[in-house]
Coordinates of C-alpha atoms in Angstrom, one line a residue:
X26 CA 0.0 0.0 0.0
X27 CA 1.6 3.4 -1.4
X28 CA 1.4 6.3 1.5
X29 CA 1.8 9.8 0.7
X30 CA 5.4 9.9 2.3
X31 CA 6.2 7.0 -0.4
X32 CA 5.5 9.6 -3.2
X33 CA 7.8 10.5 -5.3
X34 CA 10.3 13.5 -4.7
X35 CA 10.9 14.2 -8.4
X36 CA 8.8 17.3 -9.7
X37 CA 8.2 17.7 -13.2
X38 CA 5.7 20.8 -12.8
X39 CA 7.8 23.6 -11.2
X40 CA 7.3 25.8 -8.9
X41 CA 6.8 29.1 -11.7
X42 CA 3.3 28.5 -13.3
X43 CA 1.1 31.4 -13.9
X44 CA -1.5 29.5 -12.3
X45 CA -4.4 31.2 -10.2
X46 CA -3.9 30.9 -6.5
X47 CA -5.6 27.9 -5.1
X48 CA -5.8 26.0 -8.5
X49 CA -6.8 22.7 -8.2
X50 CA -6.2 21.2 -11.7
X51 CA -1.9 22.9 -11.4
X52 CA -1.8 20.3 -8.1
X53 CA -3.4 17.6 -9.8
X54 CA -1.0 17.7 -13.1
X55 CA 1.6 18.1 -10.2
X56 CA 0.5 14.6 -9.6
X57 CA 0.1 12.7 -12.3
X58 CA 3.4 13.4 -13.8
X59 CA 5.2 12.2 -10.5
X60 CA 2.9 8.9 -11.1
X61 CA 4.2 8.9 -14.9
X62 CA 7.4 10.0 -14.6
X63 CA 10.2 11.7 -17.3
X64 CA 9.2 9.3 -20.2
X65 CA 6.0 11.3 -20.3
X66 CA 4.3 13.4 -23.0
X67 CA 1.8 15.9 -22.5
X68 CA -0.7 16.7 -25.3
X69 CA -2.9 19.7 -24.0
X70 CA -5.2 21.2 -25.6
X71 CA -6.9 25.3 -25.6
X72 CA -6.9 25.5 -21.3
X73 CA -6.1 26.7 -18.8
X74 CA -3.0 24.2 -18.5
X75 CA -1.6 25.5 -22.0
X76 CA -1.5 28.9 -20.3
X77 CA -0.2 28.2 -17.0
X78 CA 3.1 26.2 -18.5
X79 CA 4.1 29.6 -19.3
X80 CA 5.2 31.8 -21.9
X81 CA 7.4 30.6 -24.9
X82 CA 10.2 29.7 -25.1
X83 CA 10.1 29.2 -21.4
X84 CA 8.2 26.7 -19.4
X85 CA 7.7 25.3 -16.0
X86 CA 6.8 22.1 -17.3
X87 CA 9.8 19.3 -17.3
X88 CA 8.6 17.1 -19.6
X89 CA 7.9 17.7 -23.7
X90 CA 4.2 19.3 -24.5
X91 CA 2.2 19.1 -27.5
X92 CA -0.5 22.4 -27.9
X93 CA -2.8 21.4 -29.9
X94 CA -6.4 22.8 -31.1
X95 CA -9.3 22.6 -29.2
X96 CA -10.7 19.5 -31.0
X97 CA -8.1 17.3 -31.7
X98 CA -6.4 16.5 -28.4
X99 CA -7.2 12.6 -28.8
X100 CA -6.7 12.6 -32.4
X101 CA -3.2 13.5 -31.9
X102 CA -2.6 11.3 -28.9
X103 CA -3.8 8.3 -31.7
X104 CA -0.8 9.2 -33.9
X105 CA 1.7 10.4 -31.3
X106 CA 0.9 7.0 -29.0
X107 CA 0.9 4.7 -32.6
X108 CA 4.4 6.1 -33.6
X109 CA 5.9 5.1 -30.6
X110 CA 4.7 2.1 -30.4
X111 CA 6.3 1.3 -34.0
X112 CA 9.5 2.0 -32.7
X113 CA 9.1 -0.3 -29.9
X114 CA 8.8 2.6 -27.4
X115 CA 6.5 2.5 -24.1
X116 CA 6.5 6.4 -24.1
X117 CA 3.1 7.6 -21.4
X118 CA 1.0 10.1 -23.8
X119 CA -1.3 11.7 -21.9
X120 CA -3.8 14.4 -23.0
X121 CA -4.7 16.4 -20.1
X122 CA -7.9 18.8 -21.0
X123 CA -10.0 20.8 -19.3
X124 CA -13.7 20.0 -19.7
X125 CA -14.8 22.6 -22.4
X126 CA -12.4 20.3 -24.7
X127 CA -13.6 17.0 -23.2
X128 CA -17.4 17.5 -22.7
X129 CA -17.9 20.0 -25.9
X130 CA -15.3 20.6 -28.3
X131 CA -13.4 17.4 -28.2
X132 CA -16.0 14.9 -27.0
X133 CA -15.6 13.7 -31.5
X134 CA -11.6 12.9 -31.2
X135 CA -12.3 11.4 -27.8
X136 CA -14.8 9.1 -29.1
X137 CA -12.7 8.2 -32.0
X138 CA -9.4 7.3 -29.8
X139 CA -11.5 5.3 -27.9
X140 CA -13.2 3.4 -31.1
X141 CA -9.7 2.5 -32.4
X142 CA -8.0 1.1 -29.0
X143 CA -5.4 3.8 -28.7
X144 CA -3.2 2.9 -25.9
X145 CA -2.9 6.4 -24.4
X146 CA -4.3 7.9 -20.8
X147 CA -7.0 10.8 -21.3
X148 CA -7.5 12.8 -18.4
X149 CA -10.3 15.5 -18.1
X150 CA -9.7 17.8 -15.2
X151 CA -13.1 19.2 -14.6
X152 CA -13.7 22.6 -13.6
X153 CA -17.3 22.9 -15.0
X154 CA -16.7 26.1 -17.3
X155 CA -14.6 27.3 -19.9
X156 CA -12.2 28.7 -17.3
X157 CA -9.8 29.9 -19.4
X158 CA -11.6 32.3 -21.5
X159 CA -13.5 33.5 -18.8
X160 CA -15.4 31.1 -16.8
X161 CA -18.4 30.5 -20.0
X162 CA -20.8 27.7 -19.3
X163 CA -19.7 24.7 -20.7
X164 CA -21.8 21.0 -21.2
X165 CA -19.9 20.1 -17.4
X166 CA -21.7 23.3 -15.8
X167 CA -24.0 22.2 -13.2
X168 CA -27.8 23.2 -13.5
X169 CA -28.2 26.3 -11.5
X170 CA -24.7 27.3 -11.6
X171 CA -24.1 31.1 -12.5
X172 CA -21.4 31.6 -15.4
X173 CA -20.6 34.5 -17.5
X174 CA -22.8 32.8 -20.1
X175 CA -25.4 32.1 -17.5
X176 CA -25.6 35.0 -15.3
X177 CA -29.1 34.1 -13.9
X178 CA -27.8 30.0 -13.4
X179 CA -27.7 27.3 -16.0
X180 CA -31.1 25.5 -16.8
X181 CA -29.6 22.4 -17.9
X182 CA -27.9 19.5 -16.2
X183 CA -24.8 18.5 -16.7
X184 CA -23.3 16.1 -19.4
X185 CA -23.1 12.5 -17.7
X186 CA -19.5 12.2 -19.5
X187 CA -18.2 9.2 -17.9
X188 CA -21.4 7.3 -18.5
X189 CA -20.6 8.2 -22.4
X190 CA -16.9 6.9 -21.7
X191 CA -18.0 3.9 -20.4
X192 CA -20.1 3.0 -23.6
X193 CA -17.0 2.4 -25.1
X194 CA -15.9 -0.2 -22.9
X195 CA -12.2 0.9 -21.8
X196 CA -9.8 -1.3 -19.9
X197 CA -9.9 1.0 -17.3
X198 CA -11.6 4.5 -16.4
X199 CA -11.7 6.3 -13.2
X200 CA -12.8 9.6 -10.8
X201 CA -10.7 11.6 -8.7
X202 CA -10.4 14.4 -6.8
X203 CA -7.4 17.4 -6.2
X204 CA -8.5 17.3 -2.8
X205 CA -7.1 13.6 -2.4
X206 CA -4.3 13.3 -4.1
X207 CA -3.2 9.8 -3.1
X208 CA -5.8 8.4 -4.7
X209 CA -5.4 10.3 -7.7
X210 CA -2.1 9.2 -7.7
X211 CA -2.4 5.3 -7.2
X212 CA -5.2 5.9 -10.1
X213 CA -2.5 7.5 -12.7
X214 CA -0.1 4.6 -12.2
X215 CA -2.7 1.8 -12.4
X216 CA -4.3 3.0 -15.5
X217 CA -0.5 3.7 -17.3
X218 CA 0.0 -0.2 -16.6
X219 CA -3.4 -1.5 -18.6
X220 CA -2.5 -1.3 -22.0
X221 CA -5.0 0.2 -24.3
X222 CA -7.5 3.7 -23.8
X223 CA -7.9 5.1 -20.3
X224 CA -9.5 8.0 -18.7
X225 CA -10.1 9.6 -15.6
X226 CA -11.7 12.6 -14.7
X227 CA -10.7 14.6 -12.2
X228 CA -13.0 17.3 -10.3
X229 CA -10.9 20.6 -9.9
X230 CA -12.5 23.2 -7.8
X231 CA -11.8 26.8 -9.3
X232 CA -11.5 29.5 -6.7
X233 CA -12.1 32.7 -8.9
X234 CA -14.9 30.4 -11.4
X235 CA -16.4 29.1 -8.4
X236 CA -16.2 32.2 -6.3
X237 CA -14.8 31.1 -3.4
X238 CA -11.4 31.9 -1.3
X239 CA -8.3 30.3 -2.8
X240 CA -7.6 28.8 0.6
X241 CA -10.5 26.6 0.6
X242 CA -9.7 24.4 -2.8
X243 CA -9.1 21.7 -0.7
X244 CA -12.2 21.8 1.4
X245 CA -14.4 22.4 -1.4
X246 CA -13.3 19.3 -3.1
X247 CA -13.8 17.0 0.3
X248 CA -17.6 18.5 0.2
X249 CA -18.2 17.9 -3.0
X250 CA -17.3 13.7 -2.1
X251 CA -18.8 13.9 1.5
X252 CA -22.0 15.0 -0.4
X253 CA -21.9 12.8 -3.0
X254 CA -21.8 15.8 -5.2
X255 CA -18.9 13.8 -6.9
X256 CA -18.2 10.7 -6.2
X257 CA -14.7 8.8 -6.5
X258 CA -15.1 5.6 -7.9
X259 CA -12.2 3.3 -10.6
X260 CA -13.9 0.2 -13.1
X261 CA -11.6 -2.0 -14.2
X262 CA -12.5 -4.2 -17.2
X263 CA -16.1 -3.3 -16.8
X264 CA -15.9 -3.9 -13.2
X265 CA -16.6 -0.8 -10.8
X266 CA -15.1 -0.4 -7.5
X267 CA -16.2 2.7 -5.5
X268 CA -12.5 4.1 -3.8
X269 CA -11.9 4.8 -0.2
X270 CA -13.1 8.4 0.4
X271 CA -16.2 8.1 -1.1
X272 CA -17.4 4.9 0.5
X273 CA -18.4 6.7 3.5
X274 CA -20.7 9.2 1.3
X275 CA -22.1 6.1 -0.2
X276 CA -23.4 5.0 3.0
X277 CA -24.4 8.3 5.1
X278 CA -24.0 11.7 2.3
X279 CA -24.0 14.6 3.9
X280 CA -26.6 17.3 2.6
X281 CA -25.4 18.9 -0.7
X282 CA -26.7 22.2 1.3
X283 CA -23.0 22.9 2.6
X284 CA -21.3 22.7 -0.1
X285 CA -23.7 25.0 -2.6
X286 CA -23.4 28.0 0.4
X287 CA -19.8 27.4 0.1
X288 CA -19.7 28.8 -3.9
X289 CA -21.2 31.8 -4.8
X290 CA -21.7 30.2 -8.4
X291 CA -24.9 29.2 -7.0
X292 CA -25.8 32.0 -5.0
X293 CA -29.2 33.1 -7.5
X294 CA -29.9 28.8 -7.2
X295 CA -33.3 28.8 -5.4
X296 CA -34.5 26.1 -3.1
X297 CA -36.7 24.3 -5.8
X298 CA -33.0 23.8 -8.0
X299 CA -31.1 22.7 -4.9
X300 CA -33.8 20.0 -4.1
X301 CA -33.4 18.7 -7.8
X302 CA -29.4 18.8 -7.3
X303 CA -30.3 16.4 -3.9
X304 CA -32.4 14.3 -5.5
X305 CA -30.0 13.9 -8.6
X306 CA -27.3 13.1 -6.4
X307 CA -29.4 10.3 -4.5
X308 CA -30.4 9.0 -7.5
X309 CA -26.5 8.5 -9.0
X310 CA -25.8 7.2 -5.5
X311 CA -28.0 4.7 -5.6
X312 CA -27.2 3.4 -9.4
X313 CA -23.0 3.6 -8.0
X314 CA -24.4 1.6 -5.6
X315 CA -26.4 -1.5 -7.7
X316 CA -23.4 -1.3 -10.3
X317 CA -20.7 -1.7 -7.5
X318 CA -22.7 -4.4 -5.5
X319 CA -23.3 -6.0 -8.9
X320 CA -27.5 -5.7 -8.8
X321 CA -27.2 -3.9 -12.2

């Protein structure tokens, strides 16, 4: 059993990004390239992570990147992953996108990487907008949410992406959390040793989108998996396996009530959407719960 201590020391996202304070999705990368390590390469698409690496021709990033478009992050993961495997090299390429190039733009190149068995790791860090040009509503917005696009909250629910995922029957897809970054960890080695198309997605808490203080990342991401508002959970071969932290939500959630006065994204969401939130949560609860006790 890995501990945090156990870890490693190597850091391949340096201390210099130009990333908000209290960003969630710079401390998650910070995490997955200690699980991959230097034989890594990053394919990142319009982000917020192809602005925080820094301005040309320097970079606080220590291992290659790839920009590339919005839309064709997995597209060029296919060709980048297939070279290297023709000359015999186990290279990790990993396209790390926000959700606005996950959920919406590249949701197509996504679907077509997973089709053709591309041996690569996609991760989606989640921070339900298009926080990099402004914090726009994106398909990942929650309903009720106030964005720039959706100044009165968003009527819509959000886009169940990892039920689409799973419809494509990977080897292995995941949830995680910044706020527990063990687990994210153990997550990003496991899935770089299944050969074949894997994704995780990651919830990433954004203080200035989110409107909350940039010292409460961290807690805003344990409320969001004590309420089941997000719930951590790894299936392996078709097999799911709800993960440590959440287990406890699983059994006893706390009211979502906590963690909706925490944001003042929902401060203009009235009782009558907060009640549908709870009863959406309970709901994907409950089928977490069949799916993991096999009953469905």
């Amino acid at each position: 059993m890995i501990t945090i201590s156990e870890i490693p020391k190597e850091e391949y996202l340096k201390p210099c990004t130009a990333a908000c304070a209290g960003c969630s999705s710079s401390l998650c990368l910070r995490y997955v390239l200690k699980a991959a390590g230097p034989d890594t390469v990053l394919v990142i698409p319009a982000c917020c992570t192809s602005v925080i690496q820094g301005m040309y021709p320097n970079t606080s990033f220590n291992v290659p990147v790839y920009n590339i478009a919005f839309a064709a992050a997995a597209a060029c993961a296919s060709g980048m992953s297939r070279a290297f495997r023709s000359e015999g090299k186990k290279t990790n390429v990993i396209v790390y996108a926000g959700d606005g190039g996950t959920v919406d733009i590249g949701i197509q190149a996504l679907s077509g990487a997973f089709e053709r068995g591309t041996d690569f790791l996609y991760i989606c860090y989640d921070n339900e907008a298009y926080g990099n040009t402004g914090m726009q509503r994106s398909g990942s917005t929650p309903l009720g949410a106030l964005t720039t696009t959706t100044p009165a909250g968003k009527t819509e629910y959000k886009k169940d992406l990892d039920r689409i995922v799973a419809a494509h029957n990977p080897p292995y897809m995941a949830t995680a959390s910044s706020a527990y970054p063990l687990d994210l960890y153990k997550k990003v080695k496991k899935a770089l040793s299944i050969e074949g198309p894997k994704f995780i997605h990651i919830m990433a808490p954004c203080p200035p989108g989110w409107r909350y203080d940039s010292d409460r990342t961290i807690e805003i991401g344990k409320l969001a998996v004590k309420t089941g508002m997000w719930v951590l959970w790894e299936r392996e071969h078709g097999n799911l396996t709800v993960s440590g932290p959440s287990k406890g939500a699983m059994a006893r959630p706390q009211p979502i009530d906590e963690y909706i006065k925490a944001q003042g994204r929902f401060k203009a969401a009235t009782p009558e959407i907060i009640n549908e939130l709870q009863q959406t949560v309970t709901k994907n609860l409950e089928r977490i719960r069949k799916e993991a006790e096999g009953i469905c």
